[in-house]
Coordinates of C-alpha atoms and ligand atoms in Angstrom, one line a residue:
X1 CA -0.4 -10.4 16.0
X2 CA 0.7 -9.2 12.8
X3 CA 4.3 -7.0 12.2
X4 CA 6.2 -6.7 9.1
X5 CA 9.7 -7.5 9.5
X6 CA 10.8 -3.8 7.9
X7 CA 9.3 -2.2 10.9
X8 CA 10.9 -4.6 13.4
X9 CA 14.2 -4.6 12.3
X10 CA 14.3 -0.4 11.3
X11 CA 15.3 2.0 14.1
X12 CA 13.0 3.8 15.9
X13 CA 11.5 7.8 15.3
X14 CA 11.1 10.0 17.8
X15 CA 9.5 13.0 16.4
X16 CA 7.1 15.0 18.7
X17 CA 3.3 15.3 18.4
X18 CA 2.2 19.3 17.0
X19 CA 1.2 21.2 19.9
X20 CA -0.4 24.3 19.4
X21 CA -1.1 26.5 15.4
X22 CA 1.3 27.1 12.9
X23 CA 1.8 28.4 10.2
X24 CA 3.5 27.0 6.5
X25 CA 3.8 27.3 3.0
X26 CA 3.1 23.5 2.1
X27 CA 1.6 20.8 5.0
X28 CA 2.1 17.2 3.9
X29 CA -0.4 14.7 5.3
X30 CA 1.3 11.3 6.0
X31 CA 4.8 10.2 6.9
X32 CA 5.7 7.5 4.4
X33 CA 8.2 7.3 1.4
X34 CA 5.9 9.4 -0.4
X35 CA 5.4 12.5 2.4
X36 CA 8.8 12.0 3.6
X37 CA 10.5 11.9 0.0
X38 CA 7.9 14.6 -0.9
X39 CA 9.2 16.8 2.3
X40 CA 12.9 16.4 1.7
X41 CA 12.6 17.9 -2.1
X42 CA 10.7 20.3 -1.5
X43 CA 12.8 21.6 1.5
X44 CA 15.8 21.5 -0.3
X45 CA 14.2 23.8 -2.9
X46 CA 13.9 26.1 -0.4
X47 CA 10.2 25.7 0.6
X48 CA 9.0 25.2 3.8
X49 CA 7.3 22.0 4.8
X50 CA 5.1 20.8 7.4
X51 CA 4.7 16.5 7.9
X52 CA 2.0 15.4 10.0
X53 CA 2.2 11.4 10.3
X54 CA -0.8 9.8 12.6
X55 CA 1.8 7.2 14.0
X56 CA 5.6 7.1 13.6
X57 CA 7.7 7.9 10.3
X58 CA 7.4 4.5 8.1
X59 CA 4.9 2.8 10.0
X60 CA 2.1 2.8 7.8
X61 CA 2.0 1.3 4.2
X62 CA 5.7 1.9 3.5
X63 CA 6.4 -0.3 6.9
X64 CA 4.5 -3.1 5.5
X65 CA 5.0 -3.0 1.6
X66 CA 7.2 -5.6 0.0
X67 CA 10.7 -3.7 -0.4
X68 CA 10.9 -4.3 -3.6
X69 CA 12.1 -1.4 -6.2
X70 CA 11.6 -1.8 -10.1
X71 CA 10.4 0.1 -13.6
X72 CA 8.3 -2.7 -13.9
X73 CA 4.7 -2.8 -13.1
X74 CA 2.4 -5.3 -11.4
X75 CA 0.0 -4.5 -14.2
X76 CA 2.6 -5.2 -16.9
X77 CA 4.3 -2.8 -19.3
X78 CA 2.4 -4.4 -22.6
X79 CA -0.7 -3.8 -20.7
X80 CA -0.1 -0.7 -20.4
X81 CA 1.1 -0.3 -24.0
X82 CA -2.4 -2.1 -25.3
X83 CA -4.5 0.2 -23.4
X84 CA -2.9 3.5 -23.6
X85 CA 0.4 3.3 -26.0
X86 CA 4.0 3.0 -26.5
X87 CA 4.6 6.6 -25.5
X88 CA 2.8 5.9 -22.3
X89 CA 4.3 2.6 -21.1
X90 CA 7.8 4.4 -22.5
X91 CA 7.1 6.9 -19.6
X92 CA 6.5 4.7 -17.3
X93 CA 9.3 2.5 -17.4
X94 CA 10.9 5.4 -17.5
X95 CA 9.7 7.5 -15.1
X96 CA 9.7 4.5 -12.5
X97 CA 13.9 4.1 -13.6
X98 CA 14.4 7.4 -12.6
X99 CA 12.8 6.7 -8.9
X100 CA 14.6 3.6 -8.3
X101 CA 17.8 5.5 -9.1
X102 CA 16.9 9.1 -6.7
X103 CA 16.2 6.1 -4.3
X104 CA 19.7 4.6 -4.7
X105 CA 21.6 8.5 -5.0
X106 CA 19.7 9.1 -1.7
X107 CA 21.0 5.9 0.2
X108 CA 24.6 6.7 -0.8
X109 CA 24.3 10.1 0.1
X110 CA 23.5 10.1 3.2
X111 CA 24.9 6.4 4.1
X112 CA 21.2 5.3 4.7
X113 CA 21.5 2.0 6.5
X114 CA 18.6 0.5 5.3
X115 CA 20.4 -2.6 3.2
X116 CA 19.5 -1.5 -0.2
X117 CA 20.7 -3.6 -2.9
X118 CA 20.9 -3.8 -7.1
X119 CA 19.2 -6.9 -7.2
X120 CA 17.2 -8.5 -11.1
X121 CA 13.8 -9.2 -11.4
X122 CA 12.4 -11.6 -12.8
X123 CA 9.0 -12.6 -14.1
X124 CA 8.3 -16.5 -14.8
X125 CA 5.7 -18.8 -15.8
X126 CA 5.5 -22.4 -14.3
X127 CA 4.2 -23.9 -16.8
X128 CA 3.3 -22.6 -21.0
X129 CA -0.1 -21.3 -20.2
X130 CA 1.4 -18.0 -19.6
X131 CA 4.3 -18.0 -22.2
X132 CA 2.9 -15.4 -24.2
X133 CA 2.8 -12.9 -21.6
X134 CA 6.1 -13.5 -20.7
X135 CA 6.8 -13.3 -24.5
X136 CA 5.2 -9.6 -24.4
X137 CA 6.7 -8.2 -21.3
X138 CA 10.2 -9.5 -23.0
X139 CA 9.1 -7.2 -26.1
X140 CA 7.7 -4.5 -24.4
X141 CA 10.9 -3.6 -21.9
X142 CA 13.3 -4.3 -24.7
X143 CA 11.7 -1.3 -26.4
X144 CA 11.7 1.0 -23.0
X145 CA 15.9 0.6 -22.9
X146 CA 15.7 -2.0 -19.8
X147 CA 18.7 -4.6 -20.0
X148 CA 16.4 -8.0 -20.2
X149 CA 17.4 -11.5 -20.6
X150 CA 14.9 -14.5 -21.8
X151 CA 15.3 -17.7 -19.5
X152 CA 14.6 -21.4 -19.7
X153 CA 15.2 -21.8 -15.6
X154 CA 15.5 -20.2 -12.6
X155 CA 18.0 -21.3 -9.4
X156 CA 14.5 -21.9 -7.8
X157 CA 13.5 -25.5 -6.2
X158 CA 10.9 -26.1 -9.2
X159 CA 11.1 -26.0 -13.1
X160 CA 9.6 -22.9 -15.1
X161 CA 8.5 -22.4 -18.5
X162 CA 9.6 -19.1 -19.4
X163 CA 11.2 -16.2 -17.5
X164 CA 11.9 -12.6 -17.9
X165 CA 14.9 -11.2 -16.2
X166 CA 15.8 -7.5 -15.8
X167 CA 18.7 -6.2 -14.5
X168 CA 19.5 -3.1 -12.2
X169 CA 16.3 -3.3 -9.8
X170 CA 16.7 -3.2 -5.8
X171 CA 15.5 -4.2 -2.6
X172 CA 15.6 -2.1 0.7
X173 CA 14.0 -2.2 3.9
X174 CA 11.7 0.6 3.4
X175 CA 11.1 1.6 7.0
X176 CA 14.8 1.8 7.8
X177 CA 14.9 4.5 4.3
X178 CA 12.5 6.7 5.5
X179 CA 13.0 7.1 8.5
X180 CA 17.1 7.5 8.0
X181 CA 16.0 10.0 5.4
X182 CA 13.8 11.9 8.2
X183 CA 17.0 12.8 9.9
X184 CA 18.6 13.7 6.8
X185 CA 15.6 16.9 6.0
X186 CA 17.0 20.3 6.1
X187 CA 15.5 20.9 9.2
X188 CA 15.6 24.6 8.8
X189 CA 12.7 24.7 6.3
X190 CA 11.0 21.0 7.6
X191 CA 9.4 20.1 10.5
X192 CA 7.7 16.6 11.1
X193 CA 5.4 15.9 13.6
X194 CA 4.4 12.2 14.6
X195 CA 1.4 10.8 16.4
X196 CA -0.9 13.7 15.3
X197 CA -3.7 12.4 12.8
X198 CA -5.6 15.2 10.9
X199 CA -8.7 15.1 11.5
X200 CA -9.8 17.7 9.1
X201 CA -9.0 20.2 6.4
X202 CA -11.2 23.5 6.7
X203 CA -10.8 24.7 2.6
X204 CA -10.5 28.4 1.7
X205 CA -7.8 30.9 0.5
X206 CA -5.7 28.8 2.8
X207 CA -6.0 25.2 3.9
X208 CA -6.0 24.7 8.2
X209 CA -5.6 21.1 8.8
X210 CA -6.6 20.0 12.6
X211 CA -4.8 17.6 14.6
X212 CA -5.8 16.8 18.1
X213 CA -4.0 19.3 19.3
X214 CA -3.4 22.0 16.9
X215 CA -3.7 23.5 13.7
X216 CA -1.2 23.8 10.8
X217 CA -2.5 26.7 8.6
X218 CA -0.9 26.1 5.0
X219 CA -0.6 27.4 1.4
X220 CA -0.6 23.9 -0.4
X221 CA -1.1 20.3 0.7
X222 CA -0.1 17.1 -0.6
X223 CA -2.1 14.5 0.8
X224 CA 0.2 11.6 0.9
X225 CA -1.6 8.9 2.8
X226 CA -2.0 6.0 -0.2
X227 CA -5.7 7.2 -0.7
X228 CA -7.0 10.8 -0.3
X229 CA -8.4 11.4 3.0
X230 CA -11.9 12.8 2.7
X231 CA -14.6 12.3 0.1
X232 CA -13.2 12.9 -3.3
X233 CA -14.9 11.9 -6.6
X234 CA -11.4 10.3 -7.7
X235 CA -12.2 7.5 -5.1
X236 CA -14.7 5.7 -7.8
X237 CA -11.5 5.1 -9.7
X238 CA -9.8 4.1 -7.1
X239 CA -10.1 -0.1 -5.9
X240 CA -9.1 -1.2 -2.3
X241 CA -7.2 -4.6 -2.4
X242 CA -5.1 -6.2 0.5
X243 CA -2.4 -8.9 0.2
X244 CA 0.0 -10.6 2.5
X245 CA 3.5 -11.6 3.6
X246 CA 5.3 -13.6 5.5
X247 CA 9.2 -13.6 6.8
X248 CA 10.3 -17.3 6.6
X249 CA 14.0 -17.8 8.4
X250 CA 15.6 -20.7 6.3
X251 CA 16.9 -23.5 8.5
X252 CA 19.1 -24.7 5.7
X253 CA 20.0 -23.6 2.3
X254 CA 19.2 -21.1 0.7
X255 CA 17.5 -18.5 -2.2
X256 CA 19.4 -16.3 -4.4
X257 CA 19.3 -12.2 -4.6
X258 CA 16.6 -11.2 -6.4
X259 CA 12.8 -10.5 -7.2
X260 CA 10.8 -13.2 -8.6
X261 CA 7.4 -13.0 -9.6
X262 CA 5.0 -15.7 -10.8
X263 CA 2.9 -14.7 -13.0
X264 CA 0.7 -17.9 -12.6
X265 CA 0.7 -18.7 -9.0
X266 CA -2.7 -18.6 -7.4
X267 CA -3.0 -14.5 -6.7
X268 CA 0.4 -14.3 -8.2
X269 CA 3.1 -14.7 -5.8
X270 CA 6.1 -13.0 -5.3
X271 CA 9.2 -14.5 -3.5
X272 CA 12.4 -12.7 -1.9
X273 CA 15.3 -13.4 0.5
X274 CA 16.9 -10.7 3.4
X275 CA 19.8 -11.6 4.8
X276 CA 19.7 -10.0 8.3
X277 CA 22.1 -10.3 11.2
X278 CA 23.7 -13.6 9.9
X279 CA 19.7 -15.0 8.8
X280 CA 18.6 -15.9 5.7
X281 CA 14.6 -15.0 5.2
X282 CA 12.8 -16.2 2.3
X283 CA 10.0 -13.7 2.2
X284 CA 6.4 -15.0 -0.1
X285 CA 3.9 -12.6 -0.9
X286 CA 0.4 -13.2 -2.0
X287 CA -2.8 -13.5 -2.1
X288 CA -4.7 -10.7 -2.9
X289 CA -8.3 -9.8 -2.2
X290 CA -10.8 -7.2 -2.1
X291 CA -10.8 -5.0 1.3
X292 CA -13.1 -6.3 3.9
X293 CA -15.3 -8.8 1.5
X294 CA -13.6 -11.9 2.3
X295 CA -15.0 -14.5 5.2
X296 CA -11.8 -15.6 6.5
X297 CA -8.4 -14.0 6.4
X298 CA -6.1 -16.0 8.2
X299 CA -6.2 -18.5 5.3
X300 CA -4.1 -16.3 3.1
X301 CA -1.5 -16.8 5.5
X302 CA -2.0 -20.5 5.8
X303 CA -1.2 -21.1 2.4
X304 CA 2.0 -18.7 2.0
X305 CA 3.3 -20.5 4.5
X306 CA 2.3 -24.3 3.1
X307 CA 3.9 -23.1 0.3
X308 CA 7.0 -22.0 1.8
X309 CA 7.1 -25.8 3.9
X310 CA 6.4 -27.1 0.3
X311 CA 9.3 -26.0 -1.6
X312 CA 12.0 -24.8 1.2
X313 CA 13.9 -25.6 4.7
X314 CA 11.8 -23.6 7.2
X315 CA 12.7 -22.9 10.5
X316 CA 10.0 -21.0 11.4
X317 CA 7.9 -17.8 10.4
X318 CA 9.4 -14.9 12.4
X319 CA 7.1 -12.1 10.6
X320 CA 3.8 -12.3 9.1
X321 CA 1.8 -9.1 7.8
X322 CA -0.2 -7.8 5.1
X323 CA -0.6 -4.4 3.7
X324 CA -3.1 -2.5 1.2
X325 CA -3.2 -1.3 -2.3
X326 CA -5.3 1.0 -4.5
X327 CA -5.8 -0.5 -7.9
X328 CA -6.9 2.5 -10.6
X329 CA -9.1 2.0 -13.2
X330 CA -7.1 2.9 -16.1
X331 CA -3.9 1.2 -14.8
X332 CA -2.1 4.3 -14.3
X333 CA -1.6 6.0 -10.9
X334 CA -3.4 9.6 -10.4
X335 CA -0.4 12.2 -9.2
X336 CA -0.9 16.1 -9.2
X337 CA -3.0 18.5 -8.4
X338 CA -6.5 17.4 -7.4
X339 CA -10.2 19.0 -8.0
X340 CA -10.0 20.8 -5.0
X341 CA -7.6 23.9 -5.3
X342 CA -3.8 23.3 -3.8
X343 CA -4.4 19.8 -2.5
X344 CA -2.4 17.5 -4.1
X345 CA -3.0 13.7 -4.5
X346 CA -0.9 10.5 -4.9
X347 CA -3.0 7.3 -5.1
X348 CA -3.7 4.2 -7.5
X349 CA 0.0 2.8 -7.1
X350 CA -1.1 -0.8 -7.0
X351 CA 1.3 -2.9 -5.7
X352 CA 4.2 -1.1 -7.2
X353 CA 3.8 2.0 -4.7
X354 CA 7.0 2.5 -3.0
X355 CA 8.8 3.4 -6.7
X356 CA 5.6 5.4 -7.7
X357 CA 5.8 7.3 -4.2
X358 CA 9.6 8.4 -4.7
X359 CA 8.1 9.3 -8.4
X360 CA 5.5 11.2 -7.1
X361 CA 7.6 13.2 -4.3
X362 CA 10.0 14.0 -8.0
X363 CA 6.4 15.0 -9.4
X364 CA 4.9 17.5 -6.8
X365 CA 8.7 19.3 -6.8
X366 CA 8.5 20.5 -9.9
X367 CA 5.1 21.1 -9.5
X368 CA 5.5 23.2 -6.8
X369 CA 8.2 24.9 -8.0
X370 CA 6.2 26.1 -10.8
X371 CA 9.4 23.7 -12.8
X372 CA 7.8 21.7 -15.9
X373 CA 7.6 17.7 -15.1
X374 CA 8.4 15.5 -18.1
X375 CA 5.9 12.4 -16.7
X376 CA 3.3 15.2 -14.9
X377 CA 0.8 14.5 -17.6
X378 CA 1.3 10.3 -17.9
X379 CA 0.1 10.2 -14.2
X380 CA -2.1 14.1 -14.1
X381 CA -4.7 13.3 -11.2
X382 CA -7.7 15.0 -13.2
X383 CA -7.9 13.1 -16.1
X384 CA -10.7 12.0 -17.5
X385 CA -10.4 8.5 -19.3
X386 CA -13.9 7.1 -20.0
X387 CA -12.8 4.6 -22.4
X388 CA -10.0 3.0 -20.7
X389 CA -11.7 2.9 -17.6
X390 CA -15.1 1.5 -18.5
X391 CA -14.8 -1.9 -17.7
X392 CA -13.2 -2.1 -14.5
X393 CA -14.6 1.2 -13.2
X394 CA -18.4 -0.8 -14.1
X395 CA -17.4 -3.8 -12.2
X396 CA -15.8 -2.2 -9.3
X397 CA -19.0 0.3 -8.4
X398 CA -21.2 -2.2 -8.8
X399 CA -19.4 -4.0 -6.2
X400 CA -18.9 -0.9 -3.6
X401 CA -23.1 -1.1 -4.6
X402 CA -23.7 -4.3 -3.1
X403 CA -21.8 -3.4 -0.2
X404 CA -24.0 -1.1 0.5
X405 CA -27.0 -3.5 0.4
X406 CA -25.3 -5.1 3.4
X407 CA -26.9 -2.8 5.3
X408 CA -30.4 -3.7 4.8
X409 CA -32.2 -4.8 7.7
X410 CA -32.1 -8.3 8.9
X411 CA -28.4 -8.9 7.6
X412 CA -26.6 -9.8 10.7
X413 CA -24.0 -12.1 11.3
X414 CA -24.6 -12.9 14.8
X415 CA -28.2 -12.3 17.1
X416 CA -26.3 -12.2 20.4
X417 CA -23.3 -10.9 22.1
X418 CA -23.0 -14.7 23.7
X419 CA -22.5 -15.7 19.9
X420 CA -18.9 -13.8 19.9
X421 CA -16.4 -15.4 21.5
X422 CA -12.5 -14.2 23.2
X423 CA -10.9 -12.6 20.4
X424 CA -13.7 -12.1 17.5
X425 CA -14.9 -10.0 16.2
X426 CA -19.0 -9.8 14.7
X427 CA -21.9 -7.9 13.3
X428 CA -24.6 -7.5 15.2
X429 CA -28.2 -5.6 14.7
X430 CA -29.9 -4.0 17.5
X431 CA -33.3 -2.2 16.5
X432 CA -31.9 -1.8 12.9
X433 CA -29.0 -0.5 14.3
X434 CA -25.4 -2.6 13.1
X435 CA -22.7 -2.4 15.7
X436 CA -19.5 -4.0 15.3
X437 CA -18.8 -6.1 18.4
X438 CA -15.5 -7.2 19.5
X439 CA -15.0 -9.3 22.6
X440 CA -10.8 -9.1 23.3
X441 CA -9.5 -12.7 25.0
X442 CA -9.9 -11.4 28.7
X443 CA -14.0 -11.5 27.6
X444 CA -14.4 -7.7 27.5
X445 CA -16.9 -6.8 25.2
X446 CA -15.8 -3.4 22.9
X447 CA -18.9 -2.7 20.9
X448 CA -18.8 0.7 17.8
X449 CA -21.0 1.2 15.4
X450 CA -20.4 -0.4 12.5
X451 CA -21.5 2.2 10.4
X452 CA -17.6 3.5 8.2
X453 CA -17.6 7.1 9.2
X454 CA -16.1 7.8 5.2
X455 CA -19.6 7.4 3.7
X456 CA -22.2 4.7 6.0
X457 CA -20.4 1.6 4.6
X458 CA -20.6 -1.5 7.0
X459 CA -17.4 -2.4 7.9
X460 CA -16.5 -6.1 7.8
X461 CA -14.0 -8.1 10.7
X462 CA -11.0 -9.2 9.6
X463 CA -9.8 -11.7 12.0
X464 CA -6.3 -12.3 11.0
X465 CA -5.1 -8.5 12.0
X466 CA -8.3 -7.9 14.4
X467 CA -9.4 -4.9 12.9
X468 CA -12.6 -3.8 11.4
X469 CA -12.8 -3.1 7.5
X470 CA -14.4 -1.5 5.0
X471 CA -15.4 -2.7 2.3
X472 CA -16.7 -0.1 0.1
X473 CA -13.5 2.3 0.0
X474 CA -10.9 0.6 2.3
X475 CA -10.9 2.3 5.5
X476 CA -9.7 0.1 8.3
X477 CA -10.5 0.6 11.9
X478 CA -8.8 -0.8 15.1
X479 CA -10.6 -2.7 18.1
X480 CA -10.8 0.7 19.7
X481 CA -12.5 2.4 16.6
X482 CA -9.5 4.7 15.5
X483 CA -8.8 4.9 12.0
X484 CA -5.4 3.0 10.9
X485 CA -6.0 3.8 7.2
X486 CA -7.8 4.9 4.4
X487 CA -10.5 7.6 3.2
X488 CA -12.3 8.1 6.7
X489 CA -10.7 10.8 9.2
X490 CA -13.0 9.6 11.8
X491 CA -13.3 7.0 14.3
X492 CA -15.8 4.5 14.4
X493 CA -19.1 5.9 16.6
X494 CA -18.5 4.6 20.3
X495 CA -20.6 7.3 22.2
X496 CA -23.5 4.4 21.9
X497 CA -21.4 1.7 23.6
X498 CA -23.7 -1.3 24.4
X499 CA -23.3 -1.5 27.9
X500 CA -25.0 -5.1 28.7
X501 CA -24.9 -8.9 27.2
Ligands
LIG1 FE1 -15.8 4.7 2.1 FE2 -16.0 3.1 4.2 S1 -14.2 3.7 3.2 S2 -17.6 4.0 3.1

């Protein structure tokens, strides 16, 4: 099965489960770099903070994210500067500077051992087809102050066109930060609770959030779990997409420091090396998709890994894993307050998420300490931008539309629980009823419906993590129906269980 190699390498957590009601001035939903980074601001400042993570500190998202740190954007700065303007892209390279640089004060503060590193980045076309984009991302960080160099080549085992290179980015293992700064909380004003999911927020004068086995009753929530959990009118702007990694060990040679980025690999790669314990891992990242619309998934592994055997000495592949993202629809990420009173959001990071969480935690501070924020209104969660949006917001509902139309009548995958096999995963319809049927590799059949508890979806299998996805809003559910991630707070309906083959 699938682990990222940031979560088997970090140290474990060991924070307890809530028990019982409580009471707190601000309760942050989700234990990543964002709710974590968000929680140790915010009790320094004096406030107290709840943290309620569904599984362990860093295992979600953050565990499984590249650990890659930049002020660049996956969406590129001159994109950004053609569809908003200068001032705009200014701010983000800016603003994205200034989390990469909390992130390194942080480490050194508190001797974080979670290898983090000043490493360049670098953007590169293979061949001239892309030249010009390289051209314009040259241009555009020049102008935001970053310390760029144009290139002809690259110490890589092929030839490139064109490359961008920008100094003073950084790689970590992102599990290993947050959860090394989790023990570094004033603990006095912070508490963190792991393995207790909340299952709902009851809104009024103040917010009670229910865990399976208590309440936190709180003043103001951040809701930092990658997409808001609930149904929010923000999630029609907001575009599920997964991608994967693997965690090559180099049986010879070797691949210099740094983050390298092709812009015209198929789903534009990204490539890496961590040096851990005396082994050299070339990590490639790719191949990007839409949540839960895909036939096959194991493929996207496949081919990082041809193209690891392609081009390098490979051992083997010790770690293979994939992780999601939430594209926005103007290219900018929505941080602040959100339509509903006191909850606060931090979503539409795109691949670039572990900067923009840190940048979000420095957001919701100063927020929340009524202190004014310099980028607050770049990234302000209730904007309303028709114009930029149009044409992806168009194109992405009308997808989420026909993913609805999936659950018409007759549109099954299988007829007969015989037609799953040990370890698969299928759609079935019983009297117009779709259940998601799961036989595990001992032959037991583990049948749900397969009806997404966020808004009646049909979730899709995804056979290369064995887990059921949506495809409408990316909500992902294991074998057993609990929610991993995403909008939905609930699990997938088992009281229904089909009983016989
Ligand atoms: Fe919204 Fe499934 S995530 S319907």
């Amino acid at each position: 099965m699938t682990t990222s190699i940031w979560k088997a390498t970090a140290q474990k957590s060991n924070f307890p489960p809530l028990q019982g009601d409580i009471t707190t001035d601000i309760a942050i939903v989700g234990g990543g770099i964002t709710g974590i980074t968000s929680a140790y601001l915010l009790a320094r400042s004096g406030r107290k903070v709840v943290v309620l993570e569904s599984g362990e500190v860093g295992g979600g998202t953050t565990g499984d994210s590249t650990g890659n740190l930049y002020s660049m954007i996956d969406k590129r700065l001159h994109h950004i500067q053609s569809k908003w303007d200068k001032e705009t892209a200014g701010k983000v390279a800016r603003s994205r500077t200034a989390a990469v640089d909390l992130i390194g004060e942080l480490v050194r503060k508190y001797s974080i051992d979670c290898d983090f590193k000043r490493v360049p980045w670098y953007l590169f076309s293979e061949t001239n087809k892309k030249d010009e984009t390289i051209e314009k991302e040259i241009k555009a960080a020049t102008d935001y102050g970053l310390q760029v160099e144009e290139l002809q080549e690259l110490p890589l085992p092929f030839s490139v066109s064109k490359a961008i290179k920008v100094e003073g980015q950084a790689q970590f293992n992102p599990a290993a930060f947050v959860k090394g700064l989790s023990q570094n909380i004033n603990s006095g004003n912070c508490s963190i609770y792991e393995q207790s999911p909340v299952h709902h927020i009851e809104k009024g004068d103040k917010l009670v959030l229910s865990t399976p086995a208590g309440k936190v009753t709180a003043n103001k929530v951040i809701m930092a779990t990658h997409t808001p959990k609930g149904i929010y009118a923000l999630q029609t702007a907001l575009y599920p997409y997964r991608e994967y990694a693997i965690a090559a060990k180099l049986r010879s040679g070797d691949f210099p420091d740094g983050i390298f980025w092709d812009t015209e690999a198929e789903n534009h790669q990204s490539m890496r090396v961590y040096r851990k314990n005396g082994e050299n891992y070339l990590l490639l990242l790719g191949g990007h998709h839409k949540v839960g619309q895909e036939d096959h998934y194991e493929k996207f592994f496949q081919r990082l890994e041809q193209k690891a055997r392609k081009y390098f000495d490979i051992d083997r592949i010790d770690y293979k894993w994939s992780a999601q993202h939430y594209k926005p629809s103007d290219g900018l990420p929505f941080i602040g307050e959100s339509a509903d009173d006191n909850i606060f959001v931090a979503t539409g990071f795109s691949t670039d998420g572990l900067t923009y969480g840190v940048l979000s935690a420095m957001i919701f501070d100063d927020l929340l300490n009524d202190r004014g924020n310099r980028w607050a209104k770049t990234y302000d969660a209730g904007r309303f931008t028709p114009i930029k949006s149009a044409k992806t917001f168009i194109k992405e509902n009308i997808n989420v539309a026909k993913q609805y139309l999936k659950d018409l009548p007759g549109k099954s995958e299988v007829d007969s629980l015989t037609e799953v096999k040990p370890g698969e995963g299928k759609v079935i319809e019983i009297d117009n009823e779709k259940w998601a049927v799961y036989r595990d590799d001992e032959g037991k059949v583990h049948s749900h419906s397969a009806v997404c508890t966020h808004m009646d979806c049909i979730v899709d299998w995804n056979d290369a993590e064995r887990t059921w996805d949506c495809p409408c809003h990316g909500s992902r559910f294991k074998t057993t129906g609990e929610v991993i991630e995403g909008p939905a707070y609930s699990p997938l309906d088992k009281r229904k269980m089909i009983s016989k083959e």
